[in-house]
Amino acid sequence: MNDMPTLWLLDASGFIYRAFHALPPLTRPDGTQVGAVFGFCSMLLKLATEQNGPRSLLVVYDAGRRSFRHDLYPEYKANRTETPPELVTQFPLLRDAVSSLGLPAVEAEGWEADDLIASYACAAAARGQHVIIVSSDKDLMQLVGPHVGMFDPMKMRNIREEEVREKFGVSPGQVVDVQALAGDSSDNVPGVPGIGVKTAAELINLYGDLDSLLARAPEIKQPKRRELLQTHAQAARLSRQLVTLSADAPRPLALESLTITRPDMASWVPFLEAQGFHSLVRRLSGATAAKPAPASPRQASLDMGDTPAPALSQTRTEYELVQTIARLEHWVALAQDAGYVAVDTETTSLTPSTTRLVGISLAVAPGQACYIPVSHAVDEAQLPLADIVQTLRPLLADPAVLKIAHNVKFDAQVLAQHGLTITPHDDTLLLSFVLDAGKHGHGLDELVQLHLHHKMLSFDEVTGTGKAKITFDRVPLDQACAYAAEDADYALRLWQTLRPRLLAESMETVYERLERPLAPIIAAMETAGILVDRQVLRDLGRDFTARMAVLEQDIHKLAGHPFNIGSPRQLGEVLFGEMGLPGGQKGKSGAYTTDADVLEAMAAQGVDIAARMLDWRALAKLTSTYTQSLEEQIDAKTGRVHTSFAMTGAMTGRLSSSDPNLQNIPIRSTDGLAIRRAFIAAPGNVLLSADYSQIELRLAAEMADVKALVEAFQTGQDIHRLTASQVFGIPLEAVTGTQRRNAKAINFGIIYGISAFGLARQLGCSHEQARQFLRAYFERYPELQAWMESCKAFARQHGYSRTLFGRKCHMRDINDRLPARRAYAERQAINAPVQGSNADIIKRAMIRLPQALTQAQLSASLLLQVHDELVFEVPETEVEATAQIVRQIMEGAASLRVPLIVETKWGLNWAQAHG
């Protein structure tokens, strides 16, 4: 029996590249990045301190970028990007780490590290010595055999013949033939166009090897495949030369010299301390118990100091890359046994209507997760999408298995494009929002660090940043698996942490009745989108541009000379420096402030240039936000824009809209109405608008129990005219239009905690007049002032406000020492119960409407929710019946003393429906 020690060959260059992209960036005190070196040293430490660690070891480096393969094919690796500077600085440190341990290391000019590894592995195996190649590089898998295995240090797993066959579909001896056919985009190996790994494996298994395949290519029945092989036979042969590792590469050190004694680890301490690797020093000295090596790069302990805070989770995990149907079926069975499964999708973008599915991750228990690649543009084995869909469909639709996701509406839209339905579901994003709205953000990474004390691998760490950034579909599968599987894993762990709090904190009703059932409805709205007339946008764009030019000329004339009116600094100098207008105040930058509040105050005092600047800015905003960018956001396939509705955008529960933002189109301006003309109904349909009338004022009257206002709403009186009559002490019939407008400003301003100063600016009156208006208002409606004070007192005591339906809106600054922050939080404490109750009511209506319309056999589609308004696309023949059902559901969404009134209008475009 051979008693030679196993030879360990460490692919140092390959490891540091993968560690650089997989591990979080770390810097030592002088700013040098050392994250990849830390990962390498951690691996070396584990190997060196194992009781049965290696007694024969060699570290192998790349000598440079050029090898003999460039002579064969000058374009070899031509598409490789420049090595990031932050990685270049780590190569010398890696060599220092090896030399400080006294480990043998080699490199050879004109040869790649893989060739040196091949040469040593073949020579050792030839004399009966066992070899372990420490690397995850797929190109080295051709060397696996009876005496040669691989160990993936990033995933802590062994790679034997079985794993090679699972990845390539062939035995290790046939790997080069498969690579020759499939090519390699990362190394710019041409291969045969149109033939991937799966097809290549099928052909090699059928014909035995590349030469036999090419010789018998005329026998192939498929015309296209036959033509490709005959046309590109020479490219295949060249590719085989490029991917075949050379067993004849030089061996600068003799095999016999690679036997090592246990290294003097104390000699390594100065190097480790110089890099700031204090946790490794502690492991060396035995001052603290050694932690198990991380099973995935996302579990690495990256302690760069003696007192980390907070301590991150060190739980060991096993993430699996699923590349066969058998393994996918295994995971489906695990999920069915568990009764729940966390699901996450990876895509090419965050826009559901245009994104492409790249992969799916599943988790069935903490630390037990997998990643199923779907469409990575890499030369690695992936299951056909059709097979994945067929296998997952029953699981995702199984009513007995709960699906857990973070932002389920996005995953639902992406999977729906492939005929997959997620039901039933729990959403950790919404769980967090219901429990802690206003306390913090609700992104997965932030929540995991907050609740589970674990730092997740960021998206940028696997895709890169800046010019080197790649889309997720180009991320190597091992890195993609580490990133994606962790998302599912920690969504599951987060669910286990947050779900029990619902009942304990009396928030189950808000989650179960409002947020969870709304997610699929919002997803359907986003998928439906709304049709846009490009020509209307172009005509408006030309009109706005022409009017802006005229305004610019007027402003220049008033200023006395041309200047950049889009520059706040130049505008400030003109208004307050050159023209000497009053009201100029400089900010921290030293420039005059020219924001909307300043210009509006000046315009109210009759300053013409300020009024024209406000007009110019309004048109500029409409141009940039809508007439220019909106056309670019029209989906080429549908002719529609598909806005994204954030369910956690505001602590009050109100939905927010983005990409494009359809909630910021001016409601009352002529230009805002003109933009709404661009949103149209499909032929044979109309747009139906259903808008709550004065809902927030009605809710304030309800919640404060303002008897006069409640009675006025119950009897259908003009609430603003009534307020003017009571506040100004004049008969109802004597109220003027100006008095009614003033009363309206007070009515709506009160809800937002308006001050005398704010009211004065809004009404264009003196501060004293505004103060008198507010005093008279509260004298007439004392219940309202008492309620407002109780809202502030409740928030100060509990740290949050509550809506009529139990939603909590947390105010972090309600007891802040700074008066400005405290005052703002107090205004929130008054507004949040009203605005939040409004949001809850609209959500209740949205949840009930689909079933009501279906039962009435009506086919309307809900497209938008904008403030107090819902917009539907309705067949012309159904519009009156639909309007009746919509009014009935919306007005009955809450049982209040104050009646809810909904106004419905319709037309061929949104302007007609809204006007």
PDB file of N, CA and C in Angstrom, residues 496-561:
ATOM      1  N   GLN A 496     -39.453  33.350  10.739  1.00  0.00           N
ATOM      2  CA  GLN A 496     -39.572  32.680  12.029  1.00  0.00           C
ATOM      3  C   GLN A 496     -39.430  33.651  13.195  1.00  0.00           C
ATOM      4  N   THR A 497     -38.734  34.753  12.978  1.00  0.00           N
ATOM      5  CA  THR A 497     -38.552  35.768  14.024  1.00  0.00           C
ATOM      6  C   THR A 497     -39.739  36.711  14.112  1.00  0.00           C
ATOM      7  N   LEU A 498     -40.255  37.150  12.952  1.00  0.00           N
ATOM      8  CA  LEU A 498     -41.279  38.190  12.932  1.00  0.00           C
ATOM      9  C   LEU A 498     -42.699  37.653  13.072  1.00  0.00           C
ATOM     10  N   ARG A 499     -42.981  36.485  12.486  1.00  0.00           N
ATOM     11  CA  ARG A 499     -44.366  35.982  12.454  1.00  0.00           C
ATOM     12  C   ARG A 499     -44.983  35.873  13.853  1.00  0.00           C
ATOM     13  N   PRO A 500     -44.258  35.346  14.866  1.00  0.00           N
ATOM     14  CA  PRO A 500     -44.876  35.218  16.189  1.00  0.00           C
ATOM     15  C   PRO A 500     -45.232  36.560  16.833  1.00  0.00           C
ATOM     16  N   ARG A 501     -44.599  37.643  16.373  1.00  0.00           N
ATOM     17  CA  ARG A 501     -44.869  38.945  16.981  1.00  0.00           C
ATOM     18  C   ARG A 501     -46.253  39.485  16.624  1.00  0.00           C
ATOM     19  N   LEU A 502     -46.818  39.038  15.508  1.00  0.00           N
ATOM     20  CA  LEU A 502     -48.124  39.563  15.095  1.00  0.00           C
ATOM     21  C   LEU A 502     -49.164  39.395  16.186  1.00  0.00           C
ATOM     22  N   LEU A 503     -49.293  38.182  16.686  1.00  0.00           N
ATOM     23  CA  LEU A 503     -50.289  37.903  17.715  1.00  0.00           C
ATOM     24  C   LEU A 503     -49.916  38.577  19.022  1.00  0.00           C
ATOM     25  N   ALA A 504     -48.628  38.508  19.386  1.00  0.00           N
ATOM     26  CA  ALA A 504     -48.182  39.082  20.653  1.00  0.00           C
ATOM     27  C   ALA A 504     -48.394  40.597  20.698  1.00  0.00           C
ATOM     28  N   GLU A 505     -48.313  41.264  19.539  1.00  0.00           N
ATOM     29  CA  GLU A 505     -48.427  42.722  19.493  1.00  0.00           C
ATOM     30  C   GLU A 505     -49.747  43.183  18.885  1.00  0.00           C
ATOM     31  N   SER A 506     -50.705  42.269  18.773  1.00  0.00           N
ATOM     32  CA  SER A 506     -52.063  42.576  18.293  1.00  0.00           C
ATOM     33  C   SER A 506     -52.059  43.218  16.911  1.00  0.00           C
ATOM     34  N   MET A 507     -51.209  42.714  16.009  1.00  0.00           N
ATOM     35  CA  MET A 507     -51.130  43.259  14.659  1.00  0.00           C
ATOM     36  C   MET A 507     -51.554  42.250  13.599  1.00  0.00           C
ATOM     37  N   GLU A 508     -52.127  41.130  14.035  1.00  0.00           N
ATOM     38  CA  GLU A 508     -52.491  40.084  13.093  1.00  0.00           C
ATOM     39  C   GLU A 508     -53.580  40.543  12.128  1.00  0.00           C
ATOM     40  N   THR A 509     -54.549  41.311  12.627  1.00  0.00           N
ATOM     41  CA  THR A 509     -55.649  41.755  11.769  1.00  0.00           C
ATOM     42  C   THR A 509     -55.151  42.664  10.661  1.00  0.00           C
ATOM     43  N   VAL A 510     -54.255  43.609  11.000  1.00  0.00           N
ATOM     44  CA  VAL A 510     -53.726  44.524   9.980  1.00  0.00           C
ATOM     45  C   VAL A 510     -53.006  43.730   8.888  1.00  0.00           C
ATOM     46  N   TYR A 511     -52.203  42.753   9.302  1.00  0.00           N
ATOM     47  CA  TYR A 511     -51.458  41.964   8.325  1.00  0.00           C
ATOM     48  C   TYR A 511     -52.382  41.072   7.502  1.00  0.00           C
ATOM     49  N   GLU A 512     -53.249  40.327   8.189  1.00  0.00           N
ATOM     50  CA  GLU A 512     -54.077  39.327   7.506  1.00  0.00           C
ATOM     51  C   GLU A 512     -55.205  39.945   6.697  1.00  0.00           C
ATOM     52  N   ARG A 513     -55.753  41.076   7.139  1.00  0.00           N
ATOM     53  CA  ARG A 513     -56.918  41.652   6.468  1.00  0.00           C
ATOM     54  C   ARG A 513     -56.569  42.761   5.481  1.00  0.00           C
ATOM     55  N   LEU A 514     -55.377  43.365   5.657  1.00  0.00           N
ATOM     56  CA  LEU A 514     -55.038  44.497   4.798  1.00  0.00           C
ATOM     57  C   LEU A 514     -53.824  44.234   3.910  1.00  0.00           C
ATOM     58  N   GLU A 515     -52.692  43.903   4.507  1.00  0.00           N
ATOM     59  CA  GLU A 515     -51.459  43.864   3.726  1.00  0.00           C
ATOM     60  C   GLU A 515     -51.286  42.572   2.924  1.00  0.00           C
ATOM     61  N   ARG A 516     -51.432  41.428   3.574  1.00  0.00           N
ATOM     62  CA  ARG A 516     -51.187  40.166   2.859  1.00  0.00           C
ATOM     63  C   ARG A 516     -52.132  39.977   1.671  1.00  0.00           C
ATOM     64  N   PRO A 517     -53.442  40.167   1.810  1.00  0.00           N
ATOM     65  CA  PRO A 517     -54.307  39.944   0.643  1.00  0.00           C
ATOM     66  C   PRO A 517     -54.170  41.002  -0.441  1.00  0.00           C
ATOM     67  N   LEU A 518     -53.548  42.153  -0.090  1.00  0.00           N
ATOM     68  CA  LEU A 518     -53.413  43.216  -1.089  1.00  0.00           C
ATOM     69  C   LEU A 518     -52.258  42.950  -2.058  1.00  0.00           C
ATOM     70  N   ALA A 519     -51.240  42.215  -1.619  1.00  0.00           N
ATOM     71  CA  ALA A 519     -50.042  42.025  -2.444  1.00  0.00           C
ATOM     72  C   ALA A 519     -50.348  41.488  -3.844  1.00  0.00           C
ATOM     73  N   PRO A 520     -51.148  40.420  -3.990  1.00  0.00           N
ATOM     74  CA  PRO A 520     -51.421  39.943  -5.355  1.00  0.00           C
ATOM     75  C   PRO A 520     -52.246  40.929  -6.178  1.00  0.00           C
ATOM     76  N   ILE A 521     -53.046  41.752  -5.522  1.00  0.00           N
ATOM     77  CA  ILE A 521     -53.833  42.755  -6.249  1.00  0.00           C
ATOM     78  C   ILE A 521     -52.922  43.836  -6.809  1.00  0.00           C
ATOM     79  N   ILE A 522     -51.959  44.276  -5.986  1.00  0.00           N
ATOM     80  CA  ILE A 522     -50.986  45.264  -6.467  1.00  0.00           C
ATOM     81  C   ILE A 522     -50.157  44.666  -7.601  1.00  0.00           C
ATOM     82  N   ALA A 523     -49.769  43.418  -7.452  1.00  0.00           N
ATOM     83  CA  ALA A 523     -48.987  42.749  -8.504  1.00  0.00           C
ATOM     84  C   ALA A 523     -49.764  42.740  -9.818  1.00  0.00           C
ATOM     85  N   ALA A 524     -51.061  42.457  -9.748  1.00  0.00           N
ATOM     86  CA  ALA A 524     -51.895  42.440 -10.960  1.00  0.00           C
ATOM     87  C   ALA A 524     -52.000  43.824 -11.577  1.00  0.00           C
ATOM     88  N   MET A 525     -52.105  44.869 -10.749  1.00  0.00           N
ATOM     89  CA  MET A 525     -52.151  46.247 -11.247  1.00  0.00           C
ATOM     90  C   MET A 525     -50.870  46.596 -11.990  1.00  0.00           C
ATOM     91  N   GLU A 526     -49.736  46.256 -11.378  1.00  0.00           N
ATOM     92  CA  GLU A 526     -48.458  46.572 -12.007  1.00  0.00           C
ATOM     93  C   GLU A 526     -48.292  45.823 -13.324  1.00  0.00           C
ATOM     94  N   THR A 527     -48.742  44.581 -13.356  1.00  0.00           N
ATOM     95  CA  THR A 527     -48.649  43.791 -14.579  1.00  0.00           C
ATOM     96  C   THR A 527     -49.537  44.367 -15.674  1.00  0.00           C
ATOM     97  N   ALA A 528     -50.726  44.833 -15.296  1.00  0.00           N
ATOM     98  CA  ALA A 528     -51.668  45.377 -16.287  1.00  0.00           C
ATOM     99  C   ALA A 528     -51.131  46.650 -16.924  1.00  0.00           C
ATOM    100  N   GLY A 529     -50.602  47.579 -16.108  1.00  0.00           N
ATOM    101  CA  GLY A 529     -50.109  48.843 -16.637  1.00  0.00           C
ATOM    102  C   GLY A 529     -51.216  49.685 -17.216  1.00  0.00           C
ATOM    103  N   ILE A 530     -50.848  50.833 -17.766  1.00  0.00           N
ATOM    104  CA  ILE A 530     -51.834  51.726 -18.382  1.00  0.00           C
ATOM    105  C   ILE A 530     -51.298  52.206 -19.720  1.00  0.00           C
ATOM    106  N   LEU A 531     -52.171  52.226 -20.715  1.00  0.00           N
ATOM    107  CA  LEU A 531     -51.796  52.572 -22.087  1.00  0.00           C
ATOM    108  C   LEU A 531     -51.460  54.066 -22.181  1.00  0.00           C
ATOM    109  N   VAL A 532     -50.428  54.390 -22.986  1.00  0.00           N
ATOM    110  CA  VAL A 532     -49.975  55.772 -23.118  1.00  0.00           C
ATOM    111  C   VAL A 532     -49.920  56.155 -24.593  1.00  0.00           C
ATOM    112  N   ASP A 533     -50.402  57.352 -24.886  1.00  0.00           N
ATOM    113  CA  ASP A 533     -50.386  57.893 -26.250  1.00  0.00           C
ATOM    114  C   ASP A 533     -49.094  58.683 -26.441  1.00  0.00           C
ATOM    115  N   ARG A 534     -48.163  58.142 -27.211  1.00  0.00           N
ATOM    116  CA  ARG A 534     -46.864  58.785 -27.410  1.00  0.00           C
ATOM    117  C   ARG A 534     -47.007  60.168 -28.049  1.00  0.00           C
ATOM    118  N   GLN A 535     -47.941  60.287 -28.998  1.00  0.00           N
ATOM    119  CA  GLN A 535     -48.056  61.535 -29.733  1.00  0.00           C
ATOM    120  C   GLN A 535     -48.486  62.676 -28.823  1.00  0.00           C
ATOM    121  N   VAL A 536     -49.382  62.382 -27.884  1.00  0.00           N
ATOM    122  CA  VAL A 536     -49.804  63.417 -26.938  1.00  0.00           C
ATOM    123  C   VAL A 536     -48.600  63.893 -26.133  1.00  0.00           C
ATOM    124  N   LEU A 537     -47.756  62.962 -25.686  1.00  0.00           N
ATOM    125  CA  LEU A 537     -46.568  63.340 -24.925  1.00  0.00           C
ATOM    126  C   LEU A 537     -45.632  64.210 -25.762  1.00  0.00           C
ATOM    127  N   ARG A 538     -45.446  63.850 -27.021  1.00  0.00           N
ATOM    128  CA  ARG A 538     -44.542  64.621 -27.883  1.00  0.00           C
ATOM    129  C   ARG A 538     -45.089  66.020 -28.125  1.00  0.00           C
ATOM    130  N   ASP A 539     -46.389  66.129 -28.353  1.00  0.00           N
ATOM    131  CA  ASP A 539     -47.003  67.446 -28.566  1.00  0.00           C
ATOM    132  C   ASP A 539     -46.872  68.304 -27.309  1.00  0.00           C
ATOM    133  N   LEU A 540     -47.104  67.698 -26.153  1.00  0.00           N
ATOM    134  CA  LEU A 540     -46.967  68.433 -24.897  1.00  0.00           C
ATOM    135  C   LEU A 540     -45.520  68.867 -24.680  1.00  0.00           C
ATOM    136  N   GLY A 541     -44.587  67.968 -25.003  1.00  0.00           N
ATOM    137  CA  GLY A 541     -43.174  68.290 -24.843  1.00  0.00           C
ATOM    138  C   GLY A 541     -42.793  69.511 -25.655  1.00  0.00           C
ATOM    139  N   ARG A 542     -43.261  69.576 -26.910  1.00  0.00           N
ATOM    140  CA  ARG A 542     -42.959  70.738 -27.745  1.00  0.00           C
ATOM    141  C   ARG A 542     -43.592  72.007 -27.173  1.00  0.00           C
ATOM    142  N   ASP A 543     -44.824  71.877 -26.676  1.00  0.00           N
ATOM    143  CA  ASP A 543     -45.523  73.025 -26.102  1.00  0.00           C
ATOM    144  C   ASP A 543     -44.800  73.529 -24.856  1.00  0.00           C
ATOM    145  N   PHE A 544     -44.435  72.605 -23.967  1.00  0.00           N
ATOM    146  CA  PHE A 544     -43.754  72.999 -22.729  1.00  0.00           C
ATOM    147  C   PHE A 544     -42.405  73.652 -23.040  1.00  0.00           C
ATOM    148  N   THR A 545     -41.674  73.086 -24.008  1.00  0.00           N
ATOM    149  CA  THR A 545     -40.364  73.630 -24.365  1.00  0.00           C
ATOM    150  C   THR A 545     -40.486  75.048 -24.906  1.00  0.00           C
ATOM    151  N   ALA A 546     -41.482  75.272 -25.741  1.00  0.00           N
ATOM    152  CA  ALA A 546     -41.689  76.608 -26.305  1.00  0.00           C
ATOM    153  C   ALA A 546     -42.055  77.614 -25.209  1.00  0.00           C
ATOM    154  N   ARG A 547     -42.914  77.215 -24.311  1.00  0.00           N
ATOM    155  CA  ARG A 547     -43.313  78.114 -23.224  1.00  0.00           C
ATOM    156  C   ARG A 547     -42.160  78.386 -22.264  1.00  0.00           C
ATOM    157  N   MET A 548     -41.319  77.371 -22.027  1.00  0.00           N
ATOM    158  CA  MET A 548     -40.150  77.582 -21.183  1.00  0.00           C
ATOM    159  C   MET A 548     -39.189  78.588 -21.820  1.00  0.00           C
ATOM    160  N   ALA A 549     -39.050  78.526 -23.141  1.00  0.00           N
ATOM    161  CA  ALA A 549     -38.164  79.462 -23.838  1.00  0.00           C
ATOM    162  C   ALA A 549     -38.660  80.895 -23.686  1.00  0.00           C
ATOM    163  N   VAL A 550     -39.982  81.082 -23.809  1.00  0.00           N
ATOM    164  CA  VAL A 550     -40.552  82.432 -23.645  1.00  0.00           C
ATOM    165  C   VAL A 550     -40.329  82.916 -22.218  1.00  0.00           C
ATOM    166  N   LEU A 551     -40.580  82.061 -21.244  1.00  0.00           N
ATOM    167  CA  LEU A 551     -40.377  82.434 -19.842  1.00  0.00           C
ATOM    168  C   LEU A 551     -38.916  82.780 -19.580  1.00  0.00           C
ATOM    169  N   GLU A 552     -38.014  82.007 -20.188  1.00  0.00           N
ATOM    170  CA  GLU A 552     -36.592  82.273 -19.994  1.00  0.00           C
ATOM    171  C   GLU A 552     -36.213  83.651 -20.520  1.00  0.00           C
ATOM    172  N   GLN A 553     -36.767  84.007 -21.693  1.00  0.00           N
ATOM    173  CA  GLN A 553     -36.508  85.343 -22.244  1.00  0.00           C
ATOM    174  C   GLN A 553     -37.051  86.431 -21.320  1.00  0.00           C
ATOM    175  N   ASP A 554     -38.260  86.226 -20.784  1.00  0.00           N
ATOM    176  CA  ASP A 554     -38.854  87.211 -19.875  1.00  0.00           C
ATOM    177  C   ASP A 554     -38.008  87.372 -18.619  1.00  0.00           C
ATOM    178  N   ILE A 555     -37.536  86.253 -18.090  1.00  0.00           N
ATOM    179  CA  ILE A 555     -36.735  86.301 -16.860  1.00  0.00           C
ATOM    180  C   ILE A 555     -35.417  87.023 -17.121  1.00  0.00           C
ATOM    181  N   HIS A 556     -34.783  86.730 -18.265  1.00  0.00           N
ATOM    182  CA  HIS A 556     -33.539  87.415 -18.613  1.00  0.00           C
ATOM    183  C   HIS A 556     -33.773  88.918 -18.758  1.00  0.00           C
ATOM    184  N   LYS A 557     -34.900  89.284 -19.351  1.00  0.00           N
ATOM    185  CA  LYS A 557     -35.217  90.706 -19.540  1.00  0.00           C
ATOM    186  C   LYS A 557     -35.413  91.393 -18.193  1.00  0.00           C
ATOM    187  N   LEU A 558     -36.128  90.706 -17.284  1.00  0.00           N
ATOM    188  CA  LEU A 558     -36.353  91.277 -15.952  1.00  0.00           C
ATOM    189  C   LEU A 558     -35.044  91.372 -15.161  1.00  0.00           C
ATOM    190  N   ALA A 559     -34.141  90.419 -15.393  1.00  0.00           N
ATOM    191  CA  ALA A 559     -32.859  90.430 -14.692  1.00  0.00           C
ATOM    192  C   ALA A 559     -31.884  91.427 -15.298  1.00  0.00           C
ATOM    193  N   GLY A 560     -32.079  91.749 -16.563  1.00  0.00           N
ATOM    194  CA  GLY A 560     -31.194  92.692 -17.236  1.00  0.00           C
ATOM    195  C   GLY A 560     -30.086  92.038 -18.019  1.00  0.00           C
ATOM    196  N   HIS A 561     -29.993  90.708 -17.979  1.00  0.00           N
ATOM    197  CA  HIS A 561     -28.954  90.000 -18.733  1.00  0.00           C
ATOM    198  C   HIS A 561     -29.243  88.506 -18.683  1.00  0.00           C
TER     199      HIS A 561
END
